[in-house]
CSV table of C-alpha atoms and ligand atoms in Angstrom, one decimal:
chain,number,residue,atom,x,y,z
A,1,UNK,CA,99.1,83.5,100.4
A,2,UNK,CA,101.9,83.4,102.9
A,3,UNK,CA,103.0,84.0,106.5
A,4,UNK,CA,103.7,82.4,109.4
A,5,UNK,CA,101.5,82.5,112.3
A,6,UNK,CA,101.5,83.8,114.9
A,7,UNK,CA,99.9,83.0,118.4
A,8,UNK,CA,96.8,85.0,119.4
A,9,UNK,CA,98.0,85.0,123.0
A,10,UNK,CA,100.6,86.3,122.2
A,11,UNK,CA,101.2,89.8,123.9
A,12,UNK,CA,102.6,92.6,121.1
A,13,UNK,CA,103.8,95.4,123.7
A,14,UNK,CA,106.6,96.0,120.8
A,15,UNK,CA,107.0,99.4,120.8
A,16,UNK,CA,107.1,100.9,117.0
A,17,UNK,CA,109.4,103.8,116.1
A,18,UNK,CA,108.6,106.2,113.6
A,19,UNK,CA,111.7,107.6,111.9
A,20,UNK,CA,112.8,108.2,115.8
A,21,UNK,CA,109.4,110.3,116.2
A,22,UNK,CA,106.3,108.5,117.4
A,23,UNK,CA,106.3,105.0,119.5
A,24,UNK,CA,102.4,103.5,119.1
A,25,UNK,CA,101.9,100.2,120.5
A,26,UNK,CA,101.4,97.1,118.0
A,27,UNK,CA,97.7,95.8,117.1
A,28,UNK,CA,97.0,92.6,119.5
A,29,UNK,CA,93.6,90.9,119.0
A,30,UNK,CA,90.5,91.6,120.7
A,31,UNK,CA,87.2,89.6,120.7
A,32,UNK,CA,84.7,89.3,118.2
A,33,UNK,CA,81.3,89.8,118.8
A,34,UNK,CA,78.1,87.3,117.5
A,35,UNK,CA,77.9,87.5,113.7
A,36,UNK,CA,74.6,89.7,112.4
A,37,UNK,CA,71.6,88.4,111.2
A,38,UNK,CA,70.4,89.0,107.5
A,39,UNK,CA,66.8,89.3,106.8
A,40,UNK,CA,65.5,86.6,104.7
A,41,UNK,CA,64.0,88.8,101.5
A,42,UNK,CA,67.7,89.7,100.9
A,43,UNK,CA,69.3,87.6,98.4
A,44,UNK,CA,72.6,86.0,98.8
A,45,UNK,CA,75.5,84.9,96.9
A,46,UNK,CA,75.3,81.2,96.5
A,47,UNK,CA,78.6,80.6,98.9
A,48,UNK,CA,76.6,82.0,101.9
A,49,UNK,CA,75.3,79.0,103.9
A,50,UNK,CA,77.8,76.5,101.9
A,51,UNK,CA,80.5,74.5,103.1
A,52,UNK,CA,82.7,74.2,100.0
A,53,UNK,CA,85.2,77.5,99.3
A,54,UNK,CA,84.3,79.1,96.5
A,55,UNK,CA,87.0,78.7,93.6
A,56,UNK,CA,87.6,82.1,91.6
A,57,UNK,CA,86.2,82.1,88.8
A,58,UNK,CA,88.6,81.4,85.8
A,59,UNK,CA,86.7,83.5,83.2
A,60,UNK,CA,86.7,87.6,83.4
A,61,UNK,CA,83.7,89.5,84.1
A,62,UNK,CA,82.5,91.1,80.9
A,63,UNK,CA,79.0,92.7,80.7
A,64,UNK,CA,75.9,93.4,78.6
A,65,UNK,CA,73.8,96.3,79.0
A,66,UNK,CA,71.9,95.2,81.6
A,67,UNK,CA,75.0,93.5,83.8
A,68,UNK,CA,76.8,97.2,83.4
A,69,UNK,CA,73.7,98.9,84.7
A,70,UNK,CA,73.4,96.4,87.5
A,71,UNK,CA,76.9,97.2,88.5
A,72,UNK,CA,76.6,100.6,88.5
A,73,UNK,CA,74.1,100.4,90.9
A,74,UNK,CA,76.1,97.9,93.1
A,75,UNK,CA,79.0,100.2,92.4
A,76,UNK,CA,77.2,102.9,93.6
A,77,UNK,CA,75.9,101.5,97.0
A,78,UNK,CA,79.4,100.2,97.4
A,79,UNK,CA,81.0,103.7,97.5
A,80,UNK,CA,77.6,105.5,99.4
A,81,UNK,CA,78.8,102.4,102.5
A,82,UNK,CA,82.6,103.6,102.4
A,83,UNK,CA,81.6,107.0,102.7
A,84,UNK,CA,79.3,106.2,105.5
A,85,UNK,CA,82.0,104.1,107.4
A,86,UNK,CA,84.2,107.5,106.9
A,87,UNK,CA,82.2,109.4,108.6
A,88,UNK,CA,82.1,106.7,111.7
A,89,UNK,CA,86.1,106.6,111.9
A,90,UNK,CA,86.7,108.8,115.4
A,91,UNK,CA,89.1,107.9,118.7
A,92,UNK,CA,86.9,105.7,120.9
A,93,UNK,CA,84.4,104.1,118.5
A,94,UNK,CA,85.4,100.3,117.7
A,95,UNK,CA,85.7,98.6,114.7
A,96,UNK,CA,82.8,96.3,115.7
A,97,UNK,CA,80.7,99.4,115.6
A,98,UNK,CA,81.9,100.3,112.6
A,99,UNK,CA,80.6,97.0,111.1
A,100,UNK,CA,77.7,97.1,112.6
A,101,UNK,CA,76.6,100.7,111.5
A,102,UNK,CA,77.4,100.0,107.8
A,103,UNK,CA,76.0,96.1,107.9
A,104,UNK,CA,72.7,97.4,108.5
A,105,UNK,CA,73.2,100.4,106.2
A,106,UNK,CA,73.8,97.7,103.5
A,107,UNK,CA,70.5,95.3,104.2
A,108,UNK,CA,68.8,98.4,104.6
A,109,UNK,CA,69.7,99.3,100.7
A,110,UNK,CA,68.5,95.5,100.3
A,111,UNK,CA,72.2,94.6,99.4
A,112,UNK,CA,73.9,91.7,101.2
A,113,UNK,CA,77.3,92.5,103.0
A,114,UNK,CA,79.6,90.2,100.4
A,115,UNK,CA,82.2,89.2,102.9
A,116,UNK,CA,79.9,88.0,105.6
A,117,UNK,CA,80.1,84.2,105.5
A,118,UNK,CA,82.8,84.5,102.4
A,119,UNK,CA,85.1,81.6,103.7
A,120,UNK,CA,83.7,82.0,106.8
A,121,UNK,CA,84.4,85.8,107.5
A,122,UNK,CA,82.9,86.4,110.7
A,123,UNK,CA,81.8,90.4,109.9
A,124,UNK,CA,80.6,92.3,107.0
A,125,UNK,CA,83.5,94.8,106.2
A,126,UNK,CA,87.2,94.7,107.0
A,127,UNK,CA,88.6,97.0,109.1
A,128,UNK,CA,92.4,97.2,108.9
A,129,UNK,CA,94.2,99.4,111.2
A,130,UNK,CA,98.1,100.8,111.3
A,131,UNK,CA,100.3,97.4,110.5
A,132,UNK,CA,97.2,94.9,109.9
A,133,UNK,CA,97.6,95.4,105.7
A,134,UNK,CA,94.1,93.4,105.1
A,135,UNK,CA,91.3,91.4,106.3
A,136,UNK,CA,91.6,92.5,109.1
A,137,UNK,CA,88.1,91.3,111.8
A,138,UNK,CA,85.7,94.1,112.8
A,139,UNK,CA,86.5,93.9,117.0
A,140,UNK,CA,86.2,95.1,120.4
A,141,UNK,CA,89.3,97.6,120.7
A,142,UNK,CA,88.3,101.2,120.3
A,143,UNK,CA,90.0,103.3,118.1
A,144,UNK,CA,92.7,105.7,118.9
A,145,UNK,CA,94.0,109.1,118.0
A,146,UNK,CA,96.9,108.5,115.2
A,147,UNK,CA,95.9,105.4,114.2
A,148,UNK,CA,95.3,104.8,110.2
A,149,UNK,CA,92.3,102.1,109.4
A,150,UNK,CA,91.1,100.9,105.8
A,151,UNK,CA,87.9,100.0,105.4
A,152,UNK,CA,86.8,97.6,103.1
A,153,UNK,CA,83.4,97.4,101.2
A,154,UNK,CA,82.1,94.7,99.2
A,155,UNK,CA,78.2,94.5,98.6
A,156,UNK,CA,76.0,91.6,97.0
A,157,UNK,CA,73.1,93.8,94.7
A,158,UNK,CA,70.8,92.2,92.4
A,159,UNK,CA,73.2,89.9,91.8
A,160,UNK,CA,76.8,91.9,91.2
A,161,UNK,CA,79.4,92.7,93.7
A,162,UNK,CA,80.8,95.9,94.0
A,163,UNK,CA,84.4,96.0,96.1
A,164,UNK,CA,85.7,99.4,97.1
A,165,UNK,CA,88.1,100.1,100.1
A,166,UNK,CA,89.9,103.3,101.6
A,167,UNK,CA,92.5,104.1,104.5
A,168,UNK,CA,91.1,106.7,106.8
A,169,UNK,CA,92.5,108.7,109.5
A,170,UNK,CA,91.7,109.0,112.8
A,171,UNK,CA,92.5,112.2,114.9
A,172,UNK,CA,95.8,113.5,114.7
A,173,UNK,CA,97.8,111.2,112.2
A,174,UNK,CA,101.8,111.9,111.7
A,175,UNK,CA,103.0,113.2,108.6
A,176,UNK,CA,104.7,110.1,107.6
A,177,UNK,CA,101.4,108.4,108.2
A,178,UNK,CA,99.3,110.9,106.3
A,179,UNK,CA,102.2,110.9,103.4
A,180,UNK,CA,101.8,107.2,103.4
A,181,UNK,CA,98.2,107.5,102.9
A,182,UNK,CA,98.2,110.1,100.0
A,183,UNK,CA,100.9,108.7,97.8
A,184,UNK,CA,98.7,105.5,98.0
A,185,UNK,CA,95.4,107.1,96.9
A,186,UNK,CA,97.4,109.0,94.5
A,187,UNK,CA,99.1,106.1,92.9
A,188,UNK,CA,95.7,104.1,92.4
A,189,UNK,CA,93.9,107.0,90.7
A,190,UNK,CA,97.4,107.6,88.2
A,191,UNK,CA,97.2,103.3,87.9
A,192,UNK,CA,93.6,103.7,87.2
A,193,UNK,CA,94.1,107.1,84.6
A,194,UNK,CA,96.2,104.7,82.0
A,195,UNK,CA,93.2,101.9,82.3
A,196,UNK,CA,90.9,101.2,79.4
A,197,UNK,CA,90.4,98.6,76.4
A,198,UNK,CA,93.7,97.1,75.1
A,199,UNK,CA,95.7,98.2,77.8
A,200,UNK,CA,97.8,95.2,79.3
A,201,UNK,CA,97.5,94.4,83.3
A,202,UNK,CA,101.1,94.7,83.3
A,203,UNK,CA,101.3,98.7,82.6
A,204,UNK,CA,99.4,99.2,86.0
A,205,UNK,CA,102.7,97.2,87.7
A,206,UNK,CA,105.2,99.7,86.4
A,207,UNK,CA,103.3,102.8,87.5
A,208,UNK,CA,102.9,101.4,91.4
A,209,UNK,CA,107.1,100.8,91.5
A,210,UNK,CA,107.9,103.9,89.8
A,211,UNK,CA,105.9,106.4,92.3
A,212,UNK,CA,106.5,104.1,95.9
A,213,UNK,CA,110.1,103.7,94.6
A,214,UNK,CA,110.2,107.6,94.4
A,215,UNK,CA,109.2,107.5,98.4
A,216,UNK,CA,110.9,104.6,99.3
A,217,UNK,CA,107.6,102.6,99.6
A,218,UNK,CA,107.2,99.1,100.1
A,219,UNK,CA,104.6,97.4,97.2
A,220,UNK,CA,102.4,95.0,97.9
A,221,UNK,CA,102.5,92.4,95.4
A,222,UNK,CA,100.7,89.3,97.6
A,223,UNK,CA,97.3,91.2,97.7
A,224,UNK,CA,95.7,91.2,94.5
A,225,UNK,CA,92.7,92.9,92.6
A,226,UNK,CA,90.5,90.8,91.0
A,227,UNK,CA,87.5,90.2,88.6
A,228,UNK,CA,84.1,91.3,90.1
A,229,UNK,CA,80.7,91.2,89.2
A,230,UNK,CA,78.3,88.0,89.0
A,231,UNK,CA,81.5,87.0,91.4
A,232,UNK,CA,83.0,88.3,94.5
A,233,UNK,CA,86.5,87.0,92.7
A,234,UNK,CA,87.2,85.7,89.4
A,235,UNK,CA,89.9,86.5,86.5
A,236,UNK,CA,92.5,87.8,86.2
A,237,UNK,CA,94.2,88.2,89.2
A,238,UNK,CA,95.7,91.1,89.0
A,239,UNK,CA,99.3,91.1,91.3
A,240,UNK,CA,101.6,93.9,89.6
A,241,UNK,CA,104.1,90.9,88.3
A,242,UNK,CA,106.1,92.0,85.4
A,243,UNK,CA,104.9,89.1,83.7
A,244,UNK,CA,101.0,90.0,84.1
A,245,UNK,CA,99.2,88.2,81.1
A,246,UNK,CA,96.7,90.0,79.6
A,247,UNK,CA,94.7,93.3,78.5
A,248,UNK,CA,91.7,95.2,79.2
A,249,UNK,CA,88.2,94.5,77.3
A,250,UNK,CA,85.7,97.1,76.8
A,251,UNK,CA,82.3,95.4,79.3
A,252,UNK,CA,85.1,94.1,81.5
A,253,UNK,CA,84.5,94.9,86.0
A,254,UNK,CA,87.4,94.6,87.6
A,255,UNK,CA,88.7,95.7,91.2
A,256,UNK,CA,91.7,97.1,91.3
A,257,UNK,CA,93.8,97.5,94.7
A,258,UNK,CA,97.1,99.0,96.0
A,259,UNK,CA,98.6,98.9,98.6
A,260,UNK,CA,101.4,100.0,100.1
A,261,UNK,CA,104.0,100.5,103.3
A,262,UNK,CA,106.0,103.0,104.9
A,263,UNK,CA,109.6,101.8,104.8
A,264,UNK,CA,111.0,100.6,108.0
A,265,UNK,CA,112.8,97.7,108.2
A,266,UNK,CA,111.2,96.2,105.0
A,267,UNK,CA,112.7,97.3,101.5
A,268,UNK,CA,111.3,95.5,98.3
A,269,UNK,CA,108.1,94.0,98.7
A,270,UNK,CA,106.2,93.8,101.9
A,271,UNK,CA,106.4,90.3,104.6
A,272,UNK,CA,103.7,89.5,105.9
A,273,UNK,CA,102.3,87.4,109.4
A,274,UNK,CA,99.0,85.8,109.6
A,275,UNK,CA,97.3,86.1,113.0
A,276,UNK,CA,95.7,82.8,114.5
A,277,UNK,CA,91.9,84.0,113.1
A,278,UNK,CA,93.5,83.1,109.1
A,279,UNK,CA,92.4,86.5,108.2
A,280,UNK,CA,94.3,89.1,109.5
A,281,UNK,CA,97.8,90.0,107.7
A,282,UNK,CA,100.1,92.1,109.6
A,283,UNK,CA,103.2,93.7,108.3
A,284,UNK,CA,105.9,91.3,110.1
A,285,UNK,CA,108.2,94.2,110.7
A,286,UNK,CA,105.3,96.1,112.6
A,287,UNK,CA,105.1,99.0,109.6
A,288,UNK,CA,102.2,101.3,108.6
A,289,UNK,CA,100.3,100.0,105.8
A,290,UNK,CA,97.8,101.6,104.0
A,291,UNK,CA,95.7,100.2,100.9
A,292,UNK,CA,92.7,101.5,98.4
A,293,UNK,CA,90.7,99.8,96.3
A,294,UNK,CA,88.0,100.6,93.4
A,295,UNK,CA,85.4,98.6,91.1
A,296,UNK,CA,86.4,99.9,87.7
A,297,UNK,CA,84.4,99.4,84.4
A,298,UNK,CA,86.6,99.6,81.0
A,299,UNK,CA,84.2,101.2,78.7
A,300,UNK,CA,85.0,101.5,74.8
A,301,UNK,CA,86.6,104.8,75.0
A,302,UNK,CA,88.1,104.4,78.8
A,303,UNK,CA,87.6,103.8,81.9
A,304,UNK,CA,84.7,104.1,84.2
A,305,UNK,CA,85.2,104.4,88.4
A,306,UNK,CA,81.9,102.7,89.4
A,307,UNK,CA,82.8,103.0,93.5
A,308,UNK,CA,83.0,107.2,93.1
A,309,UNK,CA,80.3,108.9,93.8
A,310,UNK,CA,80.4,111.9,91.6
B,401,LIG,N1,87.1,92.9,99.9
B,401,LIG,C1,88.2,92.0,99.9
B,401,LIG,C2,88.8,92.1,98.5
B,401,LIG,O1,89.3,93.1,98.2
B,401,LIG,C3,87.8,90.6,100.2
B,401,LIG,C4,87.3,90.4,101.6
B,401,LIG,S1,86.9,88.8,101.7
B,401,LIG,C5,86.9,88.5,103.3
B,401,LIG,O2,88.9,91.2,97.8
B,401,LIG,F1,86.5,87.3,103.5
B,401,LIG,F2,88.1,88.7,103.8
B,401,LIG,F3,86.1,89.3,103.9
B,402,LIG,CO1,88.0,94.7,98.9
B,403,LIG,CO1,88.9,93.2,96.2
């Protein structure tokens, strides 16, 4: 991953202008609160509690019978979380809360939270708001009317991840913003429409630069969706490169993520900083980014969306 970092302390009163519209003050840090406890019956994956990283996994995720039901049922609790942490997203609630709401909606299901202790993520979901693209730390600051925030859910059932995210709005969003937000949805569902077995990685590339070209949208090629299931990430890493190896096997759980943001300054693919905690990327030119991400199963005839609830 890159960026440059960038010191916690350090004060981001930088206005942001919005096609000449809408000045909202940058994200700055605020603190994070204790990590939550998980009750003991709940099992975890095994990098909870260790203190090597865990490498992804060089072989895809490809199921039986029984590993598809299991992640359908992972899938499922995944999306029933993201849903719940919509209906949370208001001015004046913090992230924190947020986290905390859904964390113990999630042991409650008797699913662990996946990113909680994942490389030593403090929280159980991300919450990114306005410029903070991903990973972003569940925190103190309340938030505020305009502001855009993905959410990001990844739960541990039975022994299969499930990995599902969404950018909300809070109050009263700006047009731009809300464009920004739709044309992403829109280009992950038309990405996921062309998915099932045979077709190659690299097809889902071409159809992300051909619609955010169209809006003059930034990609984001340096977050990546993955191989999920018995892992939180294994292969292929799937980046939108023109030179993506690869194609799609009928059994085969894959998340699949896009991202995208509003052009400013940045034209081409997106630069990003990384704040002081090692998790949180900002957009280095201090624009909008919004993201959505789904666990997908390629089934024999297509494609299955295992984080929507029908
Ligand atoms: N859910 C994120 C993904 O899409 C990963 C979060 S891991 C964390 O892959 F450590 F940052 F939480
Ligand atoms: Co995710
Ligand atoms: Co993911």
């Amino acid at each position: 991953m890159k960026g440059t970092s960038l010191g916690a302390t350090v004060h981001y009163f930088t206005t942001r202008l919005l096609n000449g519209i809408q000045k909202q003050e940058k994200i700055k840090p605020y603190k994070v609160s204790s990590i939550q406890s998980v009750p003991s019956h709940i099992i975890r994956p095994s990098y909870v509690g260790s203190i090597s990283n865990p490498a992804i996994v060089k072989d895809p995720e490809v199921h039986d019978d029984t590993g598809i039901h299991h992640m359908r049922n992972a899938g499922r609790l995944a999306a029933s979380a993201l849903e719940y942490a919509r209906s949370l997203v208001k001015p004046g609630i913090t992230t924190d809360e947020i986290d905390k709401a859904v964390h113990k909606m999630i042991i409650g299901a008797g699913a662990y939270p996946s990113p909680l202790g994942y490389k030593g993520f403090p929280k159980s979901i991300c919450t990114s708001v306005n410029e903070v693209a991903f990973h972003g730390i569940p925190d103190l600051r309340p938030l505020e009317d305009g502001d855009i925030i993905n959410i990001d859910v990844t739960i541990y059932l039975n022994g299969y991840h499930a990995d599902t995210s969404k950018t909300f709005l809070c109050g009263n969003v700006n047009n731009n913003a809300m464009q920004l937000v739709e044309v992403t949805e829109d280009c992950l569902e038309k990405a996921i429409s062309v998915c099932g077995p045979g077709v190659e990685f690299k097809e889902l590339g071409k159809i992300f630069i051909d619609i955010a070209g169209k809006y003059g949208y930034s990609v984001d090629t340096s977050y990546a969706g993955h191989g999920i299931g018995k892992h939180f990430h294994s292969a292929p890493c799937i980046n939108f490169c023109e030179d993506q190896a690869g194609c799609m096997m009928a059994g085969q759980t894959f998340a699949l993520v896009y991202g995208s943001a509003e052009p400013l300054l940045s034209l081409g693919s997106i630069e990003y900083e990384l704040w002081d905690d090692n998790y949180t990327f900002v957009t280095a030119d201090g624009s909008l980014s919004a993201q959505f991400e789904h666990t997908l199963l390629i089934t024999k005839t297509g494609v299955e969306i295992l984080t929507k609830l029908s």
